[in-house]
Amino acid sequence: MALKKELSYSEAAVLAVQREMEADARVVVLGEDVGRGGIFGQYKGLQQTFGAERVIDTPISEAAIMGAGVGMALAGLRPVVEMRVVDFALCGMDELVNQAAKNRFMFGGQGRVPLVARMPGGIWDASAAQHSQSLEAWFAHLPGVVVVSPSTPQDNYGLLRAALQCGDPVVYIEHKTLWGLRGDVDEDIAVPLGQAARVREGNALTLVSWSRQMQVCAAACEALAAEGIAVDLIDLRTLWPWDRETVLSSCARTGRLLVVHEAVQAAGFGAEIAASAAEATGCRVARLGAPRIPVGYAPMLEAQSRIGTQAVVAAAKKLID
Amino acid sequence: MDSSIPGRAGEALYRVMVRIRAFENAAETASQGGVSAFGQQAAGAAKVRGPLHLSTGQEAVPAGVCAHLRTSDYLTSTHRGHGHTLAKGADLTRMMCELFGKATGFNGGKGGSMHIADFSVGMLGANGVVAAGLPIAVGAAHAQKLLKKGDDITVCFFGDGAINRGPFLEALNWARVYELPVLFVCEDNRWSATTASGPMTAGDGASARAASMDIAATQVDGNDVFAVHETAARLVGEVRVGGGPRLLHALTYRVKGHVSVDLAAYRDPAELAAALETDPIARARGHLLSTGIAAATLDAIENAARDEVDTALAVADAAPWPDASAAFTDVQTIGAGQWH
């Protein structure tokens, strides 16, 4: 029975968690302010439905939230661990990096840590250096975790359900400015982890991005199309494992790859994709990310960290020339 | 000391301590020059490689506490976790195999001494990061409460160095806020790696900090296994009946250096000499003799432990190494293996 409705990115996330909590009594939510629905509404109504024992308000204790999530998972629960913003997840970094990600391996497979750590990322308007970071490359570098970054309500619904079913620790990065984005959500569409979406087809170049930057890239593709340049636009959706097959087959066909991300360009995840594509296909590669600066507060300072449509168009044209 | 402990229970506590001591003595030798079976010196590299953190002198704490635990209770540990693991009921030979890095170890050679674990007896792992076991323990206890697992509890061992890390404070607060079935056990051995803990710690230590969060804490002579046993019996009982978290602050002493190769030359020899006067095994032996248990009985317990450890060394020596391909298993289900 197809249930299709228009939902916001945050409502889609609520629905995903609700469906998993209905299906599996082991799923619990823990984090700061989750009882009130989360600071972005991404848990709205869940405590009223499932009670305070399954949607657990916590003290401001990121290390304990993440660490308790590890202990809960080892003891048979499937926790959703809310970190508020990716910037604050750093307060629980040992618990993620040294505990959650390592547990299964270092104990020889005795334990499993099926937790989903939600940590909204990206520039949040006028929120400055400690509430606007894009740190996905840190987590993609970490053996033992899956890294997901959805760009649409449909994907947020499907990928969050897939993350909760996957059984490994998942770093789940929603974008802080996408919460109000609306779109159709079909509950019957499953979005598997590790599978990219081909959003536009074209032969002039391959453009890979994810999360909010997909909107910028889509606008850039429109502008390029107006000039007769047809772009193969790929939404990576999952950063680890990333969909090599979709990306590399596109690169082999177009001969050119541009990776665009909101994160700082230096040592960003775009470098991984670009290097892989160059190694595998010999295609021309280029990256476009933010300068290596903290995100500033004043509008003209914050703008220095943003990658706009014109910059994407210019980078694409330079690659084609 | 609690002379009310019946002879057989006293012998059981003694057996646990003696097995831990024998195991760690052998592991220490194996880490320094290499041993083959039965303690003969062997040329070549050490059999137990990497950092080996010994709990020599602290055996009374895990023995006295774990005597009250069931297999279904959970335990989290520190980087000094051999004693906790054995006291929780883990197989000694498989533990030696893990220290040797062999495929037959608990972790298939992937963890070694610092990550010793036996989930089959509820021992959820030693930990290479100080204080990291505390949040994991409250999570396990939280799950026990939510899953309504009878009156099972979680016990969390940590050292006096851990109380200066944030996760200690976060975990204690968490345990009290949610009234979790967890017993925190501070093994206060007076040293934080190679630095004395006292000058690095404001206030009166673990029990004072617990009290500040309204968690009842009890100090005990951690080198008196009978005192630990008696106090832990009360605290475990209170936790089991839903009384919320408790903290046991056991005052003991780290006889060895931080790791086996550390001779602790930074330490005042008089401090060590004084501590050795209160060795928990010697004290327990004296007490058991005074209650009428025959020396031959205790000798037999010690000989049996040595024999068991010798056998474990031989088994570990002969055990196969993990296949190199095992480095790629147990990483994660999705996105593991084929990637560089």
XYZ file of C-alpha atoms in Angstrom:
661
model
C 0.000 0.000 0.000
C 1.815 3.077 -1.208
C 1.633 5.949 1.225
C 2.809 9.059 -0.556
C 2.657 12.447 1.056
C 4.428 15.753 1.032
C 6.663 16.096 4.056
C 9.475 18.301 5.195
C 12.990 16.903 5.593
C 12.476 16.903 9.379
C 8.988 15.358 9.190
C 10.381 12.634 6.980
C 12.958 11.901 9.639
C 10.308 11.745 12.363
C 8.308 9.310 10.266
C 11.366 7.137 9.650
C 12.170 6.858 13.346
C 8.495 6.281 14.165
C 8.229 3.420 11.674
C 11.379 1.779 13.031
C 10.209 2.199 16.636
C 6.886 0.587 15.694
C 8.633 -2.275 13.951
C 11.323 -2.926 16.537
C 10.887 -2.482 20.294
C 14.666 -2.345 20.664
C 14.856 1.064 18.961
C 15.229 3.905 21.470
C 16.142 7.576 21.109
C 18.429 9.403 23.505
C 19.665 12.945 23.473
C 19.258 16.512 24.618
C 15.789 18.000 24.091
C 14.455 14.995 22.183
C 11.335 14.888 24.371
C 10.329 18.296 23.053
C 10.858 17.018 19.531
C 14.517 17.862 19.115
C 15.829 21.324 18.403
C 14.892 20.954 14.725
C 11.615 19.065 15.232
C 13.180 15.872 13.971
C 11.715 13.871 16.911
C 8.417 15.735 17.140
C 5.689 13.737 18.846
C 7.754 10.622 19.365
C 7.946 10.882 23.144
C 4.172 11.344 23.312
C 3.758 8.195 21.224
C 6.425 5.965 22.683
C 6.960 7.356 26.172
C 9.903 8.818 28.026
C 11.509 5.403 28.461
C 12.050 5.024 24.724
C 12.553 8.683 23.798
C 14.961 9.598 26.533
C 15.758 13.176 27.488
C 19.348 13.382 28.627
C 21.634 15.811 30.404
C 24.034 17.836 28.252
C 26.605 15.065 28.288
C 27.666 14.167 24.775
C 30.331 11.713 25.944
C 27.785 9.912 28.106
C 25.096 10.019 25.414
C 27.386 8.441 22.837
C 29.035 6.090 25.348
C 25.712 5.019 26.826
C 24.547 4.393 23.287
C 27.449 1.988 22.878
C 26.568 0.217 26.127
C 22.890 0.060 25.212
C 23.722 -1.404 21.825
C 25.985 -4.032 23.362
C 23.171 -4.926 25.750
C 20.612 -5.461 23.013
C 19.045 -2.098 22.164
C 19.266 -0.149 18.889
C 19.768 3.438 19.997
C 19.387 6.616 17.995
C 21.986 8.892 19.520
C 21.276 12.606 19.060
C 24.310 14.885 19.047
C 22.396 18.135 18.365
C 24.915 19.410 15.813
C 28.013 17.785 14.361
C 30.101 20.410 16.075
C 29.019 19.048 19.486
C 29.584 15.440 18.472
C 33.236 16.232 19.022
C 32.512 16.137 22.780
C 31.697 12.451 22.292
C 34.508 11.734 19.885
C 36.319 9.099 21.945
C 33.046 7.293 22.434
C 32.441 7.283 18.689
C 35.966 6.794 17.346
C 37.551 4.543 19.967
C 34.484 2.751 21.288
C 31.593 2.507 18.800
C 33.698 2.172 15.660
C 36.267 -0.219 17.148
C 34.151 -2.454 19.338
C 33.212 -5.142 16.858
C 36.740 -5.545 15.521
C 38.824 -5.246 18.652
C 36.677 -7.749 20.551
C 36.857 -10.202 17.679
C 33.219 -9.903 16.702
C 31.878 -10.688 20.179
C 29.892 -7.471 20.252
C 27.993 -5.381 17.732
C 27.138 -1.680 18.058
C 23.997 -1.015 16.033
C 23.595 2.678 16.801
C 22.737 5.648 14.627
C 24.502 8.840 15.665
C 22.591 11.807 14.254
C 24.670 14.947 14.022
C 23.220 17.769 11.891
C 25.967 19.399 9.842
C 26.706 22.288 7.544
C 26.364 26.038 7.576
C 23.507 27.265 9.740
C 22.855 30.914 8.925
C 24.680 33.373 11.202
C 25.689 30.587 13.545
C 29.420 31.139 13.211
C 32.376 28.865 13.755
C 31.016 26.299 16.248
C 27.576 25.616 14.762
C 28.263 25.495 11.020
C 30.890 22.894 10.302
C 30.897 20.112 7.726
C 32.986 17.343 9.212
C 31.895 14.332 7.180
C 35.422 13.597 5.968
C 36.538 12.970 9.571
C 34.048 10.137 9.884
C 34.532 8.717 6.391
C 38.187 8.290 7.389
C 37.170 6.003 10.248
C 37.014 2.234 9.695
C 33.967 0.689 11.338
C 31.302 3.294 10.618
C 28.862 4.046 7.836
C 28.476 7.734 6.888
C 25.219 9.048 5.449
C 24.222 12.539 4.324
C 20.766 12.834 2.717
C 19.700 15.790 0.569
C 15.923 15.269 0.167
C 12.926 14.349 2.360
C 12.505 11.047 0.500
C 16.141 10.147 1.054
C 16.037 11.251 4.673
C 13.126 8.899 5.229
C 14.628 5.979 3.356
C 18.222 6.334 4.458
C 17.341 6.814 8.129
C 15.303 3.605 8.077
C 18.146 1.805 6.328
C 20.609 3.173 8.882
C 18.485 1.882 11.756
C 18.318 -1.546 10.185
C 21.955 -1.874 9.254
C 23.478 -3.188 12.478
C 26.706 -1.187 12.310
C 27.403 2.230 13.816
C 26.129 4.906 11.438
C 27.108 8.568 11.422
C 24.003 10.262 10.066
C 24.516 13.862 8.997
C 21.397 15.857 8.160
C 21.868 19.450 6.994
C 20.934 22.206 9.429
C 19.267 24.310 6.750
C 17.356 21.525 5.010
C 14.870 20.807 7.811
C 12.079 22.849 6.173
C 12.657 21.500 2.664
C 9.462 19.832 1.439
C 9.028 16.991 -0.984
C 7.084 13.840 -1.718
C 7.839 10.907 0.525
C 6.734 7.463 -0.557
C 6.946 5.048 2.360
C 7.328 2.130 0.011
C 10.556 3.399 -1.516
C 13.556 1.883 0.198
C 16.820 3.763 -0.149
C 19.692 1.351 0.424
C 22.909 2.480 2.024
C 25.835 2.856 -0.348
C 23.787 3.672 -3.425
C 24.082 7.066 -5.096
C 21.256 8.780 -7.011
C 21.728 9.941 -10.595
C 19.745 13.165 -10.552
C 20.455 14.427 -14.086
C 21.955 12.795 -17.128
C 24.518 14.302 -19.420
C 27.787 13.630 -21.176
C 29.767 16.839 -20.741
C 30.998 16.111 -17.238
C 30.238 14.232 -14.040
C 29.263 16.374 -11.081
C 29.216 14.694 -7.653
C 27.896 16.287 -4.485
C 25.750 15.581 -1.429
C 23.567 17.168 1.238
C 22.534 20.801 0.823
C 25.158 21.446 -1.826
C 23.027 19.301 -4.154
C 20.628 22.237 -4.451
C 23.429 24.542 -5.537
C 24.681 21.957 -8.000
C 21.184 21.433 -9.427
C 20.880 25.176 -10.056
C 24.313 25.180 -11.662
C 23.266 22.332 -13.934
C 20.245 24.364 -15.065
C 22.509 27.285 -15.916
C 24.926 25.019 -17.753
C 22.074 23.342 -19.638
C 20.981 26.779 -20.849
C 24.399 27.022 -22.469
C 24.112 23.570 -23.971
C 26.269 21.794 -21.421
C 24.626 18.587 -20.177
C 25.860 17.389 -16.812
C 25.662 13.961 -15.181
C 24.683 14.992 -11.655
C 25.143 12.414 -8.901
C 23.939 12.725 -5.312
C 26.298 10.530 -3.335
C 23.812 10.095 -0.414
C 26.128 7.690 1.436
C 29.739 8.781 1.882
C 30.877 5.495 3.317
C 30.633 3.180 1.540
C 30.417 5.482 -1.457
C 28.950 4.258 -4.718
C 32.078 3.729 -6.795
C 30.244 1.959 -9.559
C 27.839 4.796 -10.299
C 30.491 7.495 -9.997
C 33.268 5.735 -11.886
C 31.073 4.539 -14.726
C 29.882 8.095 -15.190
C 33.440 9.430 -15.110
C 34.547 6.845 -17.654
C 31.800 8.050 -19.964
C 32.215 11.806 -19.511
C 35.979 11.917 -18.970
C 35.594 14.737 -16.457
C 34.736 14.847 -12.762
C 33.920 17.789 -10.557
C 33.236 17.146 -6.863
C 31.534 19.925 -4.929
C 31.087 20.015 -1.184
C 30.313 22.534 1.523
C 33.157 21.276 3.694
C 36.611 22.779 3.604
C 38.264 21.638 0.377
C 41.630 20.758 1.924
C 41.633 17.075 2.934
C 37.917 16.942 2.223
C 36.036 13.907 1.000
C 36.082 15.322 -2.531
C 39.781 14.509 -2.642
C 39.006 10.847 -2.058
C 36.497 10.704 -4.881
C 38.640 12.708 -7.279
C 41.735 10.602 -6.634
C 39.783 7.368 -6.962
C 38.246 8.479 -10.245
C 41.586 9.617 -11.650
C 43.240 6.340 -10.632
C 40.464 4.170 -12.018
C 39.501 6.003 -15.192
C 42.220 8.530 -15.944
C 39.578 11.255 -16.165
C 40.263 14.910 -15.500
C 39.305 15.850 -11.966
C 38.603 19.006 -10.031
C 37.379 19.755 -6.534
C 35.391 22.673 -5.234
C 35.032 23.186 -1.496
C 35.259 25.946 1.056
C 38.496 27.766 1.819
C 40.292 26.496 4.886
C 38.810 29.045 7.289
C 36.376 28.799 10.200
C 32.858 29.898 9.227
C 32.430 33.583 10.101
C 29.430 35.324 11.648
C 28.878 38.513 9.620
C 27.121 37.867 6.293
C 30.071 38.859 4.132
C 32.388 36.658 6.231
C 30.042 33.674 6.203
C 29.674 34.073 2.437
C 33.387 33.362 2.047
C 32.679 29.774 3.167
C 29.783 29.229 0.802
C 30.071 27.612 -2.609
C 27.529 29.350 -4.850
C 25.995 28.448 -8.182
C 28.308 30.710 -10.154
C 31.387 29.122 -8.648
C 30.135 25.667 -9.619
C 29.350 26.839 -13.151
C 32.794 28.415 -13.496
C 34.551 25.301 -12.186
C 32.560 23.124 -14.581
C 33.420 25.294 -17.565
C 37.077 25.376 -16.623
C 37.101 21.592 -16.490
C 35.524 21.327 -19.927
C 37.826 23.842 -21.604
C 38.148 -8.671 58.486
C 34.952 -10.564 58.376
C 35.529 -13.807 60.165
C 31.967 -14.835 59.432
C 32.933 -15.845 55.886
C 32.703 -19.609 55.859
C 35.751 -21.626 54.988
C 34.665 -22.700 51.546
C 33.775 -19.163 50.448
C 37.069 -17.969 51.833
C 38.932 -20.588 49.868
C 37.050 -19.543 46.727
C 38.122 -15.929 47.147
C 41.671 -17.080 47.739
C 41.554 -19.216 44.600
C 40.435 -16.275 42.457
C 43.220 -14.039 43.751
C 45.872 -16.691 43.348
C 44.797 -17.468 39.787
C 44.987 -13.776 38.865
C 48.447 -13.471 40.390
C 49.719 -16.610 38.684
C 48.288 -15.531 35.352
C 49.829 -12.084 35.509
C 53.189 -13.324 36.743
C 53.367 -15.630 33.746
C 52.178 -12.937 31.360
C 54.803 -10.567 32.738
C 57.568 -13.091 32.162
C 56.230 -13.817 28.718
C 56.250 -10.119 27.938
C 59.844 -9.575 28.942
C 62.037 -12.244 27.495
C 59.728 -14.718 25.977
C 58.814 -18.016 27.507
C 57.809 -21.262 26.026
C 55.822 -23.814 27.948
C 56.469 -24.349 31.644
C 58.426 -21.182 32.126
C 61.623 -22.112 30.314
C 63.399 -19.124 28.896
C 63.311 -19.003 25.155
C 65.339 -16.956 22.769
C 63.677 -14.462 20.506
C 60.884 -12.022 20.788
C 58.499 -11.787 23.682
C 55.418 -13.956 23.430
C 53.209 -11.272 24.916
C 53.838 -8.145 22.917
C 52.793 -4.566 23.395
C 51.676 -2.819 26.571
C 50.841 -5.206 29.424
C 49.192 -3.508 32.390
C 49.423 -5.649 35.505
C 47.103 -5.555 38.492
C 49.534 -7.227 40.878
C 48.547 -6.295 44.421
C 45.009 -5.331 43.470
C 43.552 -8.858 43.242
C 41.306 -8.527 46.278
C 39.024 -6.010 44.575
C 37.812 -8.067 41.587
C 37.773 -11.225 43.702
C 35.654 -9.661 46.424
C 33.280 -7.850 44.079
C 32.785 -10.441 41.327
C 31.998 -13.158 43.884
C 28.537 -11.582 44.013
C 27.967 -11.439 40.266
C 26.190 -13.748 37.856
C 27.030 -14.462 34.247
C 24.046 -12.339 33.213
C 25.416 -9.296 35.040
C 27.552 -7.016 32.914
C 31.057 -5.837 33.678
C 33.155 -3.109 32.090
C 36.809 -2.796 32.825
C 39.949 -0.739 32.449
C 43.220 -1.230 30.599
C 44.282 -3.198 33.704
C 41.602 -5.800 33.228
C 42.993 -9.341 33.536
C 41.837 -9.709 37.125
C 38.337 -8.434 36.398
C 37.978 -10.805 33.475
C 39.133 -13.884 35.369
C 37.048 -12.996 38.412
C 33.948 -12.665 36.195
C 34.446 -16.250 35.127
C 36.326 -16.054 31.844
C 38.420 -18.989 30.701
C 42.061 -18.517 31.703
C 43.547 -20.387 28.769
C 41.614 -18.450 26.149
C 42.757 -15.260 27.859
C 46.389 -16.326 27.626
C 45.842 -17.160 23.969
C 44.554 -13.623 23.410
C 47.595 -12.136 25.125
C 49.749 -14.220 22.786
C 47.726 -12.838 19.852
C 46.517 -16.250 18.801
C 43.412 -17.166 16.828
C 42.026 -19.115 19.790
C 41.958 -16.047 22.043
C 38.703 -14.407 23.060
C 39.106 -11.787 20.339
C 40.867 -13.951 17.791
C 44.088 -12.040 18.388
C 42.544 -8.721 17.401
C 42.553 -7.151 20.829
C 45.285 -8.419 23.124
C 45.676 -7.522 26.781
C 44.252 -3.993 26.598
C 41.038 -5.194 24.937
C 40.496 -8.434 26.769
C 36.807 -9.340 26.818
C 34.538 -12.324 27.226
C 30.998 -11.401 26.303
C 29.853 -14.950 27.051
C 30.285 -14.254 30.779
C 29.033 -10.657 30.581
C 32.510 -9.124 30.537
C 32.052 -6.330 27.989
C 35.656 -5.431 27.599
C 38.802 -3.873 28.904
C 39.482 -0.469 27.442
C 42.573 1.353 26.270
C 41.091 4.740 27.148
C 40.940 5.843 30.774
C 37.327 6.372 31.968
C 35.846 5.135 28.685
C 34.171 2.173 30.344
C 32.001 4.364 32.571
C 29.538 5.672 29.946
C 29.383 2.224 28.360
C 28.510 0.748 31.746
C 25.664 3.184 32.350
C 24.386 2.408 28.863
C 24.410 -1.316 29.588
C 22.668 -0.696 32.920
C 20.159 1.574 31.204
C 19.383 -1.235 28.760
C 18.982 -3.685 31.634
C 16.435 -1.376 33.195
C 14.545 -0.742 29.943
C 14.573 -4.404 28.950
C 13.482 -5.302 32.494
C 16.157 -7.953 32.792
C 15.152 -9.156 36.249
C 17.522 -7.878 38.874
C 20.669 -8.069 36.773
C 23.148 -5.270 37.308
C 26.238 -3.754 35.707
C 29.521 -3.340 37.526
C 32.040 -0.802 36.299
C 35.684 -0.931 37.364
C 37.836 2.163 36.952
C 40.958 3.632 38.500
C 41.603 6.740 40.563
C 43.066 8.413 37.466
C 39.712 8.117 35.704
C 37.890 10.390 38.133
C 39.592 13.416 36.595
C 38.107 12.750 33.163
C 34.750 14.105 32.087
C 33.135 10.754 31.280
C 33.398 9.799 34.975
C 31.316 12.807 35.982
C 28.903 12.422 33.079
C 28.374 8.733 33.806
C 27.789 9.162 37.539
C 25.290 11.932 36.923
C 23.564 9.780 34.308
C 23.357 6.773 36.630
C 21.790 8.823 39.417
C 19.384 10.722 37.163
C 17.976 7.487 35.719
C 18.404 5.436 38.926
C 20.286 2.715 37.101
C 21.364 -0.667 38.456
C 25.077 0.017 38.355
C 27.852 -0.428 40.876
C 30.882 1.775 40.268
C 34.075 0.330 41.692
C 37.056 2.645 41.982
C 40.286 0.718 42.315
C 42.278 3.496 43.923
C 45.846 2.295 43.358
C 47.353 5.770 43.875
C 49.024 6.067 40.473
C 47.913 7.624 37.198
C 50.289 6.072 34.681
C 53.636 7.321 36.009
C 52.280 10.269 37.987
C 51.027 10.077 41.550
C 47.272 10.657 41.547
C 47.048 12.611 44.804
C 48.708 15.842 43.656
C 46.681 15.691 40.419
C 43.314 15.360 42.128
C 41.342 18.101 43.878
C 39.291 17.070 46.856
C 38.895 13.696 48.463
C 38.635 11.413 45.482
C 36.083 9.045 44.036
C 33.811 8.596 47.036
C 33.620 12.334 47.721
C 32.702 13.039 44.124
C 30.049 10.340 44.177
C 28.599 11.766 47.379
C 28.373 15.180 45.733
C 26.010 13.613 43.223
C 23.942 11.898 45.890
C 25.380 8.486 45.103
C 26.065 6.539 48.263
C 29.744 5.659 48.394
C 31.650 3.384 50.711
C 35.387 3.267 51.255
C 36.977 -0.059 51.951
C 40.428 -1.501 52.497
C 40.902 -2.850 48.996
C 43.698 -5.172 50.081
C 41.406 -7.039 52.476
C 39.458 -9.429 50.305
C 37.029 -10.263 53.085
C 36.243 -6.616 53.710
C 35.758 -6.046 49.987
C 33.570 -9.136 49.814
C 31.391 -8.034 52.707
C 30.994 -4.444 51.538
C 30.347 -5.461 47.952
C 27.697 -7.918 49.141
C 25.770 -5.065 50.687
C 26.201 -2.686 47.755
C 25.412 -5.279 45.077
C 22.319 -6.228 47.070
C 21.168 -2.618 47.264
C 21.688 -2.139 43.539
C 19.879 -5.376 42.721
C 16.718 -4.391 44.530
C 16.455 -1.163 42.569
C 18.214 1.118 44.999
C 19.989 2.953 42.203
C 23.706 3.357 41.711
C 26.340 2.816 44.380
C 30.070 3.417 44.465
C 32.685 1.268 46.139
C 35.947 3.087 46.734
C 38.590 0.432 47.255
C 41.947 1.647 48.536
C 44.677 -0.544 47.128
C 48.096 -0.194 45.576
C 49.696 -0.740 42.186
C 52.713 -2.884 42.968
C 54.120 -2.888 39.432
C 54.805 0.004 37.092
C 52.272 1.366 34.658
C 53.161 -1.324 32.114
C 55.254 -4.428 32.532
C 58.420 -2.815 31.194
C 58.044 0.132 33.560
C 60.183 -0.494 36.646
C 58.581 2.463 38.409
C 61.927 4.007 39.305
C 60.044 7.274 39.864
C 58.471 5.829 42.990
C 59.786 6.093 46.544
C 60.982 2.562 47.418
C 59.637 3.032 50.935
C 56.150 3.475 49.527
C 56.384 0.146 47.723
C 57.878 -1.584 50.737
C 55.036 -0.393 52.924
C 52.495 -1.502 50.378
C 54.006 -4.959 50.108
C 53.399 -5.362 53.842
C 49.692 -5.373 53.046
C 49.782 -7.766 50.101
C 46.206 -9.022 49.749
C 47.099 -12.626 49.050
C 49.452 -12.958 52.004
C 46.886 -11.320 54.256
C 44.123 -13.595 53.071
C 46.306 -16.626 53.561
C 47.120 -15.583 57.108
C 43.498 -15.027 57.900
C 42.376 -18.335 56.414
C 45.055 -20.175 58.385
C 43.855 -18.462 61.534
C 40.346 -19.752 60.906
C 41.622 -23.298 60.864
C 42.054 -23.958 57.181
C 45.080 -26.199 56.647
C 48.167 -24.807 54.956
C 48.135 -27.820 52.674
C 44.719 -26.784 51.390
C 45.991 -23.345 50.462
C 49.196 -24.769 49.016
C 47.096 -27.013 46.815
C 45.130 -24.003 45.566
C 48.358 -22.225 44.679
C 49.852 -25.263 42.961
C 46.697 -25.812 40.970
C 46.814 -22.192 39.759
C 50.424 -22.541 38.675
C 49.678 -25.778 36.867
C 46.704 -24.203 35.138
C 48.775 -21.244 34.008
C 51.588 -23.503 32.786
C 49.082 -25.436 30.748
C 47.652 -22.190 29.393
C 51.136 -21.055 28.348
C 51.694 -24.301 26.512
C 48.326 -24.122 24.809
C 48.839 -20.494 23.832
C 52.317 -21.262 22.544
C 51.059 -24.055 20.341
C 47.906 -22.274 19.186
C 47.670 -21.057 15.592
C 48.087 -17.443 14.583
C 45.055 -15.756 13.054
C 44.935 -15.848 9.304
C 46.067 -12.487 7.928
C 42.700 -12.181 6.207
C 41.083 -11.858 9.639
C 42.313 -8.241 9.645
C 39.450 -7.553 7.229
C 36.649 -9.264 9.145
C 34.512 -7.824 11.946
C 35.141 -4.285 10.696
C 31.624 -3.514 9.522
C 29.037 -5.246 7.374
C 28.557 -2.574 4.744
C 31.598 -0.959 3.194
C 34.278 -3.214 4.649
C 36.914 -5.417 3.127
C 37.540 -4.518 -0.456
C 38.421 -0.901 0.096
C 41.718 0.775 0.663
